[in-house]
mmCIF file of C-alpha atoms and ligand atoms in Angstrom:
data_model
loop_
_atom_site.group_PDB
_atom_site.id
_atom_site.type_symbol
_atom_site.label_atom_id
_atom_site.label_comp_id
_atom_site.label_asym_id
_atom_site.label_seq_id
_atom_site.Cartn_x
_atom_site.Cartn_y
_atom_site.Cartn_z
ATOM 1 C CA ALA W 1 -128.296 16.012 -65.960
ATOM 2 C CA PHE W 2 -127.865 12.560 -64.983
ATOM 3 C CA MET W 3 -131.524 11.754 -65.087
ATOM 4 C CA ILE W 4 -131.785 13.483 -68.556
ATOM 5 C CA TYR W 5 -128.854 11.350 -69.689
ATOM 6 C CA ARG W 6 -130.517 8.194 -68.587
ATOM 7 C CA VAL W 7 -133.775 9.037 -70.237
ATOM 8 C CA LEU W 8 -131.999 9.887 -73.553
ATOM 9 C CA LYS W 9 -130.024 6.579 -73.350
ATOM 10 C CA ARG W 10 -133.019 4.504 -72.899
ATOM 11 C CA GLU W 11 -134.981 6.305 -75.758
ATOM 12 C CA CYS W 12 -131.850 5.895 -77.995
ATOM 13 C CA PHE W 13 -131.788 2.179 -77.143
ATOM 14 C CA LEU W 14 -135.502 1.959 -77.995
ATOM 15 C CA VAL W 15 -134.993 3.784 -81.265
ATOM 16 C CA VAL W 16 -132.076 1.511 -82.279
ATOM 17 C CA PHE W 17 -134.152 -1.509 -81.252
ATOM 18 C CA PHE W 18 -137.052 -0.336 -83.337
ATOM 19 C CA ILE W 19 -135.029 0.401 -86.422
ATOM 20 C CA LEU W 20 -133.135 -3.046 -86.223
ATOM 21 C CA SER W 21 -136.485 -4.942 -85.911
ATOM 22 C CA ALA W 22 -137.968 -2.979 -88.888
ATOM 23 C CA VAL W 23 -134.916 -3.768 -91.003
ATOM 24 C CA SER W 24 -134.938 -7.468 -90.057
ATOM 25 C CA THR W 25 -138.724 -7.740 -91.014
ATOM 26 C CA VAL W 26 -138.175 -5.943 -94.271
ATOM 27 C CA TYR W 27 -135.276 -8.324 -94.995
ATOM 28 C CA SER W 28 -137.250 -11.477 -94.176
ATOM 29 C CA LEU W 29 -140.214 -10.288 -96.289
ATOM 30 C CA PHE W 30 -137.688 -9.620 -99.175
ATOM 31 C CA ILE W 31 -136.163 -13.102 -98.751
ATOM 32 C CA ARG W 32 -139.647 -14.704 -98.783
ATOM 33 C CA VAL W 33 -140.654 -12.826 -101.993
ATOM 34 C CA VAL W 34 -137.314 -13.789 -103.775
ATOM 35 C CA ASN W 35 -137.805 -17.433 -102.731
ATOM 36 C CA TYR W 36 -141.457 -17.568 -103.931
ATOM 37 C CA SER W 37 -140.618 -16.002 -107.257
ATOM 38 C CA ILE W 38 -137.789 -18.421 -107.798
ATOM 39 C CA ILE W 39 -140.172 -21.379 -107.198
ATOM 40 C CA CYS W 40 -142.765 -19.840 -109.481
ATOM 41 C CA VAL W 41 -140.296 -19.361 -112.336
ATOM 42 C CA TYR W 42 -138.877 -22.756 -111.888
ATOM 43 C CA VAL W 43 -142.341 -24.399 -111.948
ATOM 44 C CA GLY W 44 -143.505 -22.216 -114.722
ATOM 45 C CA LEU W 45 -140.323 -23.089 -116.843
ATOM 46 C CA SER W 46 -140.281 -26.792 -116.247
ATOM 47 C CA CYS W 47 -144.024 -27.592 -116.757
ATOM 48 C CA GLY W 48 -145.937 -24.431 -117.479
ATOM 49 C CA GLN W 49 -149.298 -23.654 -116.102
ATOM 50 C CA PRO W 50 -151.109 -27.048 -117.053
ATOM 51 C CA LEU W 51 -148.958 -29.012 -114.592
ATOM 52 C CA GLN W 52 -150.965 -27.523 -111.608
ATOM 53 C CA ASP W 53 -154.193 -28.601 -113.318
ATOM 54 C CA GLN W 54 -152.748 -32.024 -114.231
ATOM 55 C CA ASP W 55 -151.535 -32.418 -110.689
ATOM 56 C CA ARG W 56 -155.072 -31.831 -109.432
ATOM 57 C CA GLU W 57 -156.788 -33.901 -111.951
ATOM 58 C CA TYR W 58 -154.325 -36.899 -112.585
ATOM 59 C CA VAL W 59 -155.244 -39.925 -110.539
ATOM 60 C CA GLY W 60 -153.376 -42.528 -112.556
ATOM 61 C CA PHE W 61 -156.058 -44.600 -114.361
ATOM 62 C CA ALA W 62 -154.911 -43.285 -117.564
ATOM 63 C CA THR W 63 -152.161 -45.966 -117.405
ATOM 64 C CA LEU W 64 -154.822 -48.713 -117.347
ATOM 65 C CA PRO W 65 -154.475 -49.470 -121.142
ATOM 66 C CA ASN W 66 -150.723 -49.954 -120.636
ATOM 67 C CA GLN W 67 -151.433 -52.436 -117.713
ATOM 68 C CA VAL W 68 -153.988 -54.404 -119.806
ATOM 69 C CA HIS W 69 -151.570 -54.319 -122.822
ATOM 70 C CA ARG W 70 -148.592 -55.724 -120.692
ATOM 71 C CA LYS W 71 -150.787 -58.414 -119.129
ATOM 72 C CA SER W 72 -152.333 -59.417 -122.379
ATOM 73 C CA VAL W 73 -148.878 -59.689 -124.131
ATOM 74 C CA LYS W 74 -147.583 -61.764 -121.177
ATOM 75 C CA LYS W 75 -150.569 -64.148 -121.487
ATOM 76 C CA GLY W 76 -150.422 -64.452 -125.218
ATOM 77 C CA PHE W 77 -153.182 -64.571 -127.697
ATOM 78 C CA GLU W 78 -155.386 -67.458 -128.958
ATOM 79 C CA PHE W 79 -157.352 -67.635 -132.088
ATOM 80 C CA THR W 80 -159.205 -70.336 -133.835
ATOM 81 C CA LEU W 81 -159.869 -70.258 -137.472
ATOM 82 C CA MET W 82 -162.009 -72.818 -139.351
ATOM 83 C CA VAL W 83 -161.916 -73.389 -143.119
ATOM 84 C CA VAL W 84 -164.800 -74.867 -144.806
ATOM 85 C CA GLY W 85 -165.309 -75.665 -148.490
ATOM 86 C CA GLU W 86 -164.868 -78.453 -151.086
ATOM 87 C CA SER W 87 -161.530 -80.302 -151.262
ATOM 88 C CA GLY W 88 -159.107 -78.890 -153.730
ATOM 89 C CA LEU W 89 -160.341 -75.250 -153.409
ATOM 90 C CA GLY W 90 -157.002 -74.155 -151.960
ATOM 91 C CA LYS W 91 -157.891 -74.002 -148.202
ATOM 92 C CA SER W 92 -154.637 -75.431 -146.751
ATOM 93 C CA THR W 93 -152.602 -73.287 -149.211
ATOM 94 C CA LEU W 94 -154.383 -70.231 -148.197
ATOM 95 C CA VAL W 95 -154.053 -70.884 -144.559
ATOM 96 C CA ASN W 96 -150.230 -71.302 -145.009
ATOM 97 C CA SER W 97 -150.020 -68.137 -147.151
ATOM 98 C CA LEU W 98 -151.888 -66.156 -144.464
ATOM 99 C CA PHE W 99 -149.634 -67.059 -141.504
ATOM 100 C CA LEU W 100 -146.440 -67.594 -143.488
ATOM 101 C CA THR W 101 -146.160 -70.968 -141.946
ATOM 102 C CA ASP W 102 -146.438 -74.592 -143.123
ATOM 103 C CA LEU W 103 -149.316 -76.019 -141.036
ATOM 104 C CA TYR W 104 -149.576 -79.099 -143.081
ATOM 105 C CA LYS W 105 -146.051 -80.566 -143.304
ATOM 106 C CA ASP W 106 -147.144 -84.126 -142.781
ATOM 107 C CA ARG W 107 -150.309 -84.284 -144.767
ATOM 108 C CA LYS W 108 -151.216 -87.089 -146.921
ATOM 109 C CA VAL W 109 -153.234 -86.412 -150.081
ATOM 110 C CA LEU W 110 -155.846 -89.116 -150.598
ATOM 111 C CA ASN W 111 -156.418 -90.792 -153.875
ATOM 112 C CA ALA W 112 -159.837 -90.926 -155.421
ATOM 113 C CA GLU W 113 -160.628 -94.378 -154.025
ATOM 114 C CA GLU W 114 -159.704 -93.393 -150.445
ATOM 115 C CA ARG W 115 -161.721 -90.119 -150.827
ATOM 116 C CA LEU W 116 -164.813 -92.064 -151.690
ATOM 117 C CA ALA W 117 -164.580 -94.131 -148.490
ATOM 118 C CA GLN W 118 -163.932 -91.061 -146.374
ATOM 119 C CA THR W 119 -166.576 -89.165 -144.459
ATOM 120 C CA VAL W 120 -166.094 -85.490 -143.552
ATOM 121 C CA GLY W 121 -163.056 -85.525 -141.085
ATOM 122 C CA ILE W 122 -162.347 -82.518 -138.933
ATOM 123 C CA THR W 123 -158.666 -81.997 -138.141
ATOM 124 C CA LYS W 124 -157.098 -79.267 -135.835
ATOM 125 C CA ASN W 125 -153.676 -78.082 -136.308
ATOM 126 C CA THR W 126 -151.988 -75.703 -133.824
ATOM 127 C CA VAL W 127 -148.938 -73.573 -134.327
ATOM 128 C CA CYS W 128 -147.458 -70.940 -131.949
ATOM 129 C CA ILE W 129 -146.293 -67.900 -133.883
ATOM 130 C CA GLU W 130 -144.292 -65.088 -132.269
ATOM 131 C CA GLU W 131 -143.771 -61.580 -133.865
ATOM 132 C CA LYS W 132 -142.078 -58.758 -131.941
ATOM 133 C CA GLY W 133 -142.489 -60.558 -128.604
ATOM 134 C CA VAL W 134 -146.227 -61.042 -129.079
ATOM 135 C CA LYS W 135 -147.093 -64.685 -129.010
ATOM 136 C CA LEU W 136 -150.223 -66.063 -130.946
ATOM 137 C CA LYS W 137 -151.408 -69.685 -130.514
ATOM 138 C CA LEU W 138 -153.100 -70.298 -133.806
ATOM 139 C CA ASN W 139 -155.620 -73.157 -134.198
ATOM 140 C CA VAL W 140 -156.672 -74.152 -137.715
ATOM 141 C CA VAL W 141 -159.587 -76.489 -138.016
ATOM 142 C CA ASP W 142 -159.849 -78.003 -141.369
ATOM 143 C CA THR W 143 -162.762 -79.852 -142.859
ATOM 144 C CA GLN W 144 -161.428 -82.659 -145.061
ATOM 145 C CA GLY W 145 -163.772 -84.448 -147.428
ATOM 146 C CA TYR W 146 -166.418 -81.762 -147.177
ATOM 147 C CA GLY W 147 -168.616 -81.851 -150.270
ATOM 148 C CA ASP W 148 -166.790 -84.918 -151.743
ATOM 149 C CA THR W 149 -169.610 -87.346 -151.672
ATOM 150 C CA ILE W 150 -172.636 -87.699 -153.919
ATOM 151 C CA ASN W 151 -175.030 -87.040 -151.167
ATOM 152 C CA ASN W 152 -173.662 -84.109 -149.205
ATOM 153 C CA THR W 153 -176.680 -83.638 -146.863
ATOM 154 C CA ASP W 154 -174.744 -84.361 -143.746
ATOM 155 C CA SER W 155 -171.514 -82.660 -144.625
ATOM 156 C CA TYR W 156 -172.202 -79.530 -142.799
ATOM 157 C CA LYS W 157 -173.776 -81.508 -139.871
ATOM 158 C CA CYS W 158 -170.220 -82.525 -138.793
ATOM 159 C CA VAL W 159 -168.993 -78.972 -138.948
ATOM 160 C CA SER W 160 -171.959 -77.642 -136.985
ATOM 161 C CA ASP W 161 -171.664 -80.463 -134.356
ATOM 162 C CA TYR W 162 -167.981 -79.582 -133.971
ATOM 163 C CA ILE W 163 -168.709 -76.012 -133.142
ATOM 164 C CA ASP W 164 -171.401 -77.008 -130.651
ATOM 165 C CA ARG W 165 -168.971 -79.398 -128.962
ATOM 166 C CA GLN W 166 -166.529 -76.524 -128.431
ATOM 167 C CA PHE W 167 -169.223 -74.366 -126.869
ATOM 168 C CA GLU W 168 -170.225 -77.238 -124.618
ATOM 169 C CA GLN W 169 -166.665 -77.806 -123.461
ATOM 170 C CA TYR W 170 -166.221 -74.074 -122.728
ATOM 171 C CA ARG W 171 -169.584 -73.960 -120.820
ATOM 172 C CA ARG W 172 -168.502 -76.858 -118.559
ATOM 173 C CA ASP W 173 -165.019 -75.448 -118.159
ATOM 174 C CA GLU W 174 -166.680 -72.191 -117.105
ATOM 175 C CA ILE W 175 -168.707 -73.767 -114.363
ATOM 176 C CA GLY W 176 -165.765 -76.042 -113.407
ATOM 177 C CA LEU W 177 -163.197 -75.637 -110.718
ATOM 178 C CA ASP W 178 -160.128 -74.619 -112.615
ATOM 179 C CA ARG W 179 -161.662 -71.456 -114.299
ATOM 180 C CA LYS W 180 -158.304 -69.792 -114.498
ATOM 181 C CA ASN W 181 -156.782 -72.087 -117.208
ATOM 182 C CA ILE W 182 -159.758 -72.474 -119.509
ATOM 183 C CA GLN W 183 -158.573 -73.492 -122.980
ATOM 184 C CA ASP W 184 -160.621 -71.558 -125.381
ATOM 185 C CA ASN W 185 -161.130 -73.804 -128.370
ATOM 186 C CA ARG W 186 -164.334 -72.011 -129.766
ATOM 187 C CA VAL W 187 -164.222 -71.289 -133.315
ATOM 188 C CA HIS W 188 -163.798 -67.579 -133.755
ATOM 189 C CA CYS W 189 -163.988 -67.329 -137.576
ATOM 190 C CA CYS W 190 -165.068 -69.586 -140.467
ATOM 191 C CA LEU W 191 -163.655 -68.961 -143.848
ATOM 192 C CA TYR W 192 -166.218 -70.352 -146.300
ATOM 193 C CA PHE W 193 -164.641 -71.155 -149.618
ATOM 194 C CA ILE W 194 -166.836 -70.700 -152.657
ATOM 195 C CA SER W 195 -165.784 -72.338 -155.909
ATOM 196 C CA PRO W 196 -164.698 -69.836 -158.538
ATOM 197 C CA PHE W 197 -166.110 -72.196 -161.342
ATOM 198 C CA GLY W 198 -169.809 -72.301 -160.342
ATOM 199 C CA HIS W 199 -172.457 -69.540 -160.863
ATOM 200 C CA GLY W 200 -172.611 -67.891 -157.395
ATOM 201 C CA LEU W 201 -173.518 -70.208 -154.498
ATOM 202 C CA GLN W 202 -174.302 -73.945 -154.700
ATOM 203 C CA PRO W 203 -177.174 -75.454 -152.885
ATOM 204 C CA LEU W 204 -174.738 -77.088 -150.437
ATOM 205 C CA ASP W 205 -173.151 -73.538 -149.743
ATOM 206 C CA VAL W 206 -176.535 -72.121 -148.822
ATOM 207 C CA GLU W 207 -177.430 -75.054 -146.637
ATOM 208 C CA CYS W 208 -174.031 -75.075 -144.863
ATOM 209 C CA MET W 209 -174.058 -71.245 -144.249
ATOM 210 C CA ARG W 210 -177.521 -71.425 -142.896
ATOM 211 C CA ALA W 211 -176.582 -74.171 -140.529
ATOM 212 C CA LEU W 212 -173.605 -72.205 -139.358
ATOM 213 C CA GLN W 213 -174.607 -68.643 -139.332
ATOM 214 C CA ASP W 214 -175.755 -68.546 -135.662
ATOM 215 C CA LYS W 215 -172.905 -70.350 -134.306
ATOM 216 C CA VAL W 216 -169.782 -68.721 -135.974
ATOM 217 C CA ASN W 217 -168.637 -65.645 -137.916
ATOM 218 C CA ILE W 218 -168.790 -66.586 -141.465
ATOM 219 C CA ILE W 219 -166.518 -64.784 -143.962
ATOM 220 C CA PRO W 220 -167.113 -65.783 -147.547
ATOM 221 C CA VAL W 221 -164.160 -66.100 -149.843
ATOM 222 C CA VAL W 222 -163.943 -66.825 -153.756
ATOM 223 C CA ALA W 223 -161.214 -69.439 -153.948
ATOM 224 C CA LYS W 224 -158.620 -69.525 -156.638
ATOM 225 C CA SER W 225 -159.578 -66.227 -158.116
ATOM 226 C CA ASP W 226 -156.464 -66.133 -160.368
ATOM 227 C CA GLY W 227 -158.595 -68.239 -162.741
ATOM 228 C CA LEU W 228 -161.100 -65.356 -163.202
ATOM 229 C CA THR W 229 -160.668 -62.121 -165.044
ATOM 230 C CA TYR W 230 -161.227 -58.704 -163.376
ATOM 231 C CA ASP W 231 -164.736 -58.432 -164.650
ATOM 232 C CA GLU W 232 -165.579 -62.008 -163.849
ATOM 233 C CA VAL W 233 -164.505 -61.427 -160.205
ATOM 234 C CA LYS W 234 -166.688 -58.339 -160.034
ATOM 235 C CA LYS W 235 -169.739 -60.107 -161.444
ATOM 236 C CA LYS W 236 -169.227 -63.242 -159.224
ATOM 237 C CA LYS W 237 -168.902 -61.128 -156.154
ATOM 238 C CA SER W 238 -172.014 -59.209 -156.875
ATOM 239 C CA ARG W 239 -173.997 -62.395 -157.621
ATOM 240 C CA ILE W 240 -172.851 -64.010 -154.366
ATOM 241 C CA LEU W 241 -173.907 -61.020 -152.357
ATOM 242 C CA SER W 242 -177.279 -60.797 -153.942
ATOM 243 C CA GLU W 243 -177.838 -64.463 -153.236
ATOM 244 C CA ILE W 244 -176.622 -64.068 -149.614
ATOM 245 C CA ASP W 245 -179.242 -61.339 -149.566
ATOM 246 C CA LYS W 246 -181.920 -63.478 -151.271
ATOM 247 C CA TYR W 247 -181.485 -66.551 -148.875
ATOM 248 C CA ARG W 248 -181.089 -64.197 -145.902
ATOM 249 C CA LEU W 249 -177.855 -65.661 -144.879
ATOM 250 C CA LYS W 250 -175.985 -63.949 -141.952
ATOM 251 C CA ILE W 251 -172.382 -63.326 -142.581
ATOM 252 C CA TYR W 252 -169.903 -61.474 -140.485
ATOM 253 C CA GLN W 253 -170.789 -57.855 -140.264
ATOM 254 C CA PHE W 254 -167.894 -55.474 -139.904
ATOM 255 C CA PRO W 255 -168.334 -52.945 -137.075
ATOM 256 C CA ASP W 256 -168.873 -49.338 -138.202
ATOM 257 C CA CYS W 257 -165.776 -47.128 -138.000
ATOM 258 C CA ASP W 258 -165.443 -44.883 -135.040
ATOM 259 C CA SER W 259 -166.068 -41.183 -135.655
ATOM 260 C CA ASP W 260 -162.663 -40.208 -134.281
ATOM 261 C CA GLU W 261 -160.726 -42.377 -136.713
ATOM 262 C CA ASP W 262 -158.463 -40.732 -139.207
ATOM 263 C CA GLU W 263 -159.115 -40.340 -142.930
ATOM 264 C CA GLU W 264 -156.569 -43.075 -143.981
ATOM 265 C CA PHE W 265 -158.264 -45.672 -141.535
ATOM 266 C CA ARG W 266 -161.630 -44.839 -142.803
ATOM 267 C CA ARG W 267 -160.536 -45.285 -146.507
ATOM 268 C CA GLN W 268 -159.058 -48.761 -145.630
ATOM 269 C CA ASP W 269 -162.178 -49.673 -143.712
ATOM 270 C CA MET W 270 -164.312 -48.806 -146.676
ATOM 271 C CA GLU W 271 -162.040 -50.814 -149.105
ATOM 272 C CA LEU W 272 -162.252 -53.836 -146.729
ATOM 273 C CA LYS W 273 -165.981 -53.753 -146.607
ATOM 274 C CA ARG W 274 -166.166 -53.429 -150.440
ATOM 275 C CA SER W 275 -163.936 -56.455 -150.806
ATOM 276 C CA VAL W 276 -166.473 -59.001 -149.382
ATOM 277 C CA PRO W 277 -166.462 -61.822 -150.447
ATOM 278 C CA PHE W 278 -162.742 -61.684 -150.676
ATOM 279 C CA ALA W 279 -161.443 -63.066 -153.952
ATOM 280 C CA VAL W 280 -158.214 -64.832 -152.837
ATOM 281 C CA ILE W 281 -155.059 -66.539 -154.141
ATOM 282 C CA GLY W 282 -152.857 -68.839 -152.241
ATOM 283 C CA SER W 283 -149.397 -70.236 -152.858
ATOM 284 C CA ASN W 284 -146.799 -72.344 -151.233
ATOM 285 C CA MET W 285 -143.974 -71.029 -153.320
ATOM 286 C CA VAL W 286 -141.664 -68.160 -152.702
ATOM 287 C CA VAL W 287 -140.164 -66.942 -155.974
ATOM 288 C CA ASP W 288 -137.697 -64.168 -157.034
ATOM 289 C CA VAL W 289 -139.394 -61.321 -158.904
ATOM 290 C CA ASN W 290 -137.209 -58.423 -159.939
ATOM 291 C CA GLY W 291 -134.936 -59.145 -156.851
ATOM 292 C CA ARG W 292 -137.829 -59.465 -154.520
ATOM 293 C CA ARG W 293 -138.634 -62.669 -152.715
ATOM 294 C CA ILE W 294 -142.511 -63.022 -152.800
ATOM 295 C CA ARG W 295 -145.256 -65.587 -152.500
ATOM 296 C CA ALA W 296 -146.578 -66.037 -155.998
ATOM 297 C CA ARG W 297 -147.889 -68.533 -158.603
ATOM 298 C CA LEU W 298 -145.648 -68.957 -161.583
ATOM 299 C CA TYR W 299 -147.554 -69.409 -164.919
ATOM 300 C CA PRO W 300 -146.107 -69.677 -168.430
ATOM 301 C CA TRP W 301 -147.540 -66.227 -169.285
ATOM 302 C CA GLY W 302 -146.517 -64.467 -166.045
ATOM 303 C CA VAL W 303 -146.555 -64.323 -162.276
ATOM 304 C CA VAL W 304 -149.545 -63.892 -159.951
ATOM 305 C CA GLU W 305 -148.493 -62.233 -156.679
ATOM 306 C CA VAL W 306 -150.334 -63.293 -153.683
ATOM 307 C CA GLU W 307 -149.856 -60.042 -151.732
ATOM 308 C CA ASN W 308 -150.468 -57.730 -154.675
ATOM 309 C CA PRO W 309 -153.649 -55.806 -154.096
ATOM 310 C CA TYR W 310 -154.195 -55.601 -157.855
ATOM 311 C CA HIS W 311 -154.081 -59.390 -158.289
ATOM 312 C CA SER W 312 -156.315 -60.460 -155.298
ATOM 313 C CA ASP W 313 -158.027 -59.352 -152.019
ATOM 314 C CA PHE W 314 -155.537 -61.534 -150.012
ATOM 315 C CA VAL W 315 -153.921 -58.464 -148.326
ATOM 316 C CA HIS W 316 -157.392 -57.164 -147.336
ATOM 317 C CA LEU W 317 -158.361 -60.449 -145.870
ATOM 318 C CA ARG W 318 -155.125 -60.884 -143.983
ATOM 319 C CA ASN W 319 -155.121 -57.420 -142.652
ATOM 320 C CA MET W 320 -158.754 -57.806 -141.433
ATOM 321 C CA LEU W 321 -158.135 -61.270 -139.868
ATOM 322 C CA VAL W 322 -154.773 -60.304 -138.109
ATOM 323 C CA ARG W 323 -154.493 -56.635 -137.815
ATOM 324 C CA THR W 324 -157.820 -55.163 -137.463
ATOM 325 C CA HIS W 325 -160.717 -57.415 -136.641
ATOM 326 C CA MET W 326 -159.168 -60.385 -134.695
ATOM 327 C CA GLN W 327 -160.451 -59.051 -131.361
ATOM 328 C CA ASP W 328 -163.818 -58.201 -132.733
ATOM 329 C CA LEU W 329 -164.239 -61.647 -134.217
ATOM 330 C CA LYS W 330 -163.412 -63.167 -130.629
ATOM 331 C CA ASP W 331 -165.800 -60.656 -128.950
ATOM 332 C CA MET W 332 -168.580 -61.538 -131.343
ATOM 333 C CA THR W 333 -167.982 -65.200 -130.670
ATOM 334 C CA HIS W 334 -168.128 -64.788 -126.876
ATOM 335 C CA ASP W 335 -170.903 -62.131 -126.730
ATOM 336 C CA THR W 336 -173.246 -63.270 -129.434
ATOM 337 C CA HIS W 337 -172.731 -66.985 -130.597
ATOM 338 C CA TYR W 338 -171.631 -68.280 -127.266
ATOM 339 C CA GLU W 339 -174.313 -66.468 -125.302
ATOM 340 C CA SER W 340 -177.156 -67.683 -127.658
ATOM 341 C CA TYR W 341 -175.692 -71.227 -127.188
ATOM 342 C CA ARG W 342 -175.922 -70.763 -123.475
ATOM 343 C CA ALA W 343 -179.355 -69.307 -123.608
ATOM 344 C CA GLN W 344 -180.496 -72.295 -125.538
ATOM 345 C CA TRP W 345 -178.977 -74.654 -123.105
ATOM 346 C CA LEU W 346 -180.388 -72.972 -120.171
ATOM 347 C CA CYS W 347 -183.880 -72.816 -121.845
ATOM 348 C CA LYS W 348 -183.612 -76.627 -122.603
ATOM 349 C CA SER W 349 -182.456 -77.604 -119.172
ATOM 350 C CA GLN W 350 -185.234 -75.557 -117.610
ATOM 351 C CA CYS W 351 -187.809 -77.283 -119.749
ATOM 352 C CA THR W 352 -186.372 -80.647 -118.773
ATOM 353 C CA ASP W 353 -186.646 -79.481 -115.036
ATOM 354 C CA VAL W 354 -190.236 -78.507 -115.445
ATOM 355 C CA VAL W 355 -191.092 -81.904 -117.123
ATOM 356 C CA GLY W 356 -189.217 -83.675 -114.600
ATOM 357 C CA ARG W 357 -191.027 -81.902 -111.713
ATOM 358 C CA HIS W 358 -194.402 -82.578 -113.432
ATOM 359 C CA MET W 359 -193.529 -86.173 -113.773
ATOM 360 C CA ARG W 360 -192.512 -86.652 -110.246
ATOM 361 C CA LYS W 361 -195.883 -85.106 -109.036
ATOM 362 C CA ARG W 362 -197.722 -87.583 -111.210
ATOM 363 C CA PHE W 363 -195.686 -90.579 -110.028
ATOM 364 C CA VAL W 364 -196.309 -89.563 -106.356
ATOM 365 C CA LEU W 365 -200.051 -89.274 -107.157
ATOM 366 C CA VAL W 366 -200.146 -92.753 -108.797
ATOM 367 C CA LEU W 367 -198.144 -94.176 -105.894
ATOM 368 C CA MET W 368 -200.618 -92.730 -103.420
ATOM 369 C CA ILE W 369 -203.585 -94.155 -105.384
ATOM 370 C CA LEU W 370 -201.914 -97.571 -105.435
ATOM 371 C CA VAL W 371 -201.095 -97.532 -101.688
ATOM 372 C CA LYS W 372 -204.649 -96.539 -100.936
ATOM 373 C CA LYS W 373 -205.971 -99.406 -103.166
ATOM 374 C CA ILE W 374 -203.709 -101.892 -101.360
ATOM 375 C CA VAL W 375 -204.811 -100.680 -98.002
ATOM 376 C CA ASP W 376 -208.493 -100.779 -98.936
HETATM 377 N N1 GDP R 1 -154.857 -71.668 -159.347
HETATM 378 C C1 GDP R 1 -154.722 -71.838 -158.072
HETATM 379 N N2 GDP R 1 -154.442 -73.012 -157.629
HETATM 380 C C2 GDP R 1 -154.406 -73.072 -156.152
HETATM 381 C C3 GDP R 1 -154.765 -72.026 -155.254
HETATM 382 N N3 GDP R 1 -154.517 -72.326 -154.239
HETATM 383 C C4 GDP R 1 -154.084 -73.586 -154.112
HETATM 384 N N4 GDP R 1 -154.138 -74.126 -155.306
HETATM 385 C C5 GDP R 1 -153.745 -75.471 -155.778
HETATM 386 O O1 GDP R 1 -154.962 -76.237 -155.597
HETATM 387 C C6 GDP R 1 -154.529 -77.517 -155.169
HETATM 388 C C7 GDP R 1 -155.210 -77.953 -153.936
HETATM 389 O O2 GDP R 1 -154.912 -77.016 -152.899
HETATM 390 P P1 GDP R 1 -155.179 -77.434 -151.330
HETATM 391 O O3 GDP R 1 -154.613 -76.239 -150.563
HETATM 392 O O4 GDP R 1 -154.586 -78.741 -151.006
HETATM 393 O O5 GDP R 1 -156.728 -77.525 -151.292
HETATM 394 P P2 GDP R 1 -157.648 -78.057 -150.126
HETATM 395 O O6 GDP R 1 -158.026 -79.347 -150.321
HETATM 396 O O7 GDP R 1 -158.868 -77.132 -150.159
HETATM 397 O O8 GDP R 1 -156.963 -77.823 -148.899
HETATM 398 C C8 GDP R 1 -153.045 -77.531 -155.007
HETATM 399 O O9 GDP R 1 -152.540 -78.079 -156.227
HETATM 400 C C9 GDP R 1 -152.725 -76.077 -154.980
HETATM 401 O O10 GDP R 1 -151.366 -75.746 -155.561
HETATM 402 C C10 GDP R 1 -155.036 -70.670 -156.010
HETATM 403 O O11 GDP R 1 -155.162 -69.660 -155.448
HETATM 404 N N5 GDP R 1 -155.091 -70.758 -157.326
HETATM 405 MG MG1 MG R 2 -156.582 -79.170 -147.280
#
């Protein structure tokens, strides 16, 4: 009996042990399942399924544009605009209207006698403008006395030389020691002012545009277009365009619109391209019109509003210069005009090298013959 009791006790103990271990296994499994489902529900609720894909695919370079943006804003922007055209066509007034600043505070208007004695003078004015924390250093290069003389053959030579000098300065700075702080004074855009009173382009306009076309982005503008009716502006524009075509002049070509741009952007881009050459109006006056303070020109018969798209193409020109194409103008200057200047310079310097080597060889030969003759 004692033996049977001992066996039963051991069996009982074993059975209890098995039951307890089974219960604990089931319990731990249950706890794991509950934890896992809680985690899944939490992840699913907070980010949904895509988070797992994102986690797998997100390296971080999507923030690169932000980094570039921050760095560029910190560094600030620089832009050099050149205005070329006869005196009195409204160049200075337009520049002031474009950047809402008075760039020519201390200017001295020359009288007829002084103008006769003056040759083409290039002046550079710099203003630093800030808008919403973005700084722009704007250089405006003005060509005073252009087209004022009877013989204007060399008027554009000065302008062309100035552009070349800036390229040369940049090339030297690029191969110099302090490459970090290069001042970029290259001319990024040239507003070429065409008189509203002539019939299309004058011979001087054609010559000048031809001389500058491979050095700078030329944007033709019809000056003082408030003196022309709507039809006259249309006719003048089409005549100027056909003459540009006829003389094979190269003006700044707007880049094609990207395929992913929205409808509104495409429409604005089309309108912009259709406005070339821009018929512009400038004014240094701010007047009150129906309670609005606007830049305008006051006439006895009414008010011409500078920023009204029905009155002129001023807004299209400003949007293009400042909002949409400033970077493209800079890229074109660097990638096309400056590269072509560098290529020409390299070609010239290599030619000089070859001639130099050839001359050295001949010099040595002559020297040898002379020495031989003396020895003989
Ligand atoms: N009608 C008209 N006159 C203008 C316009 N812009 C400037 N002017 C006037 O033309 C004169 C010469 O302007 P200015 O800007 O000094 O010409 P710049 O010599 O080419 O710089 C000034 O009396 C201006 O008031 C314009 O769009 N229309
Ligand atoms: Mg001026």
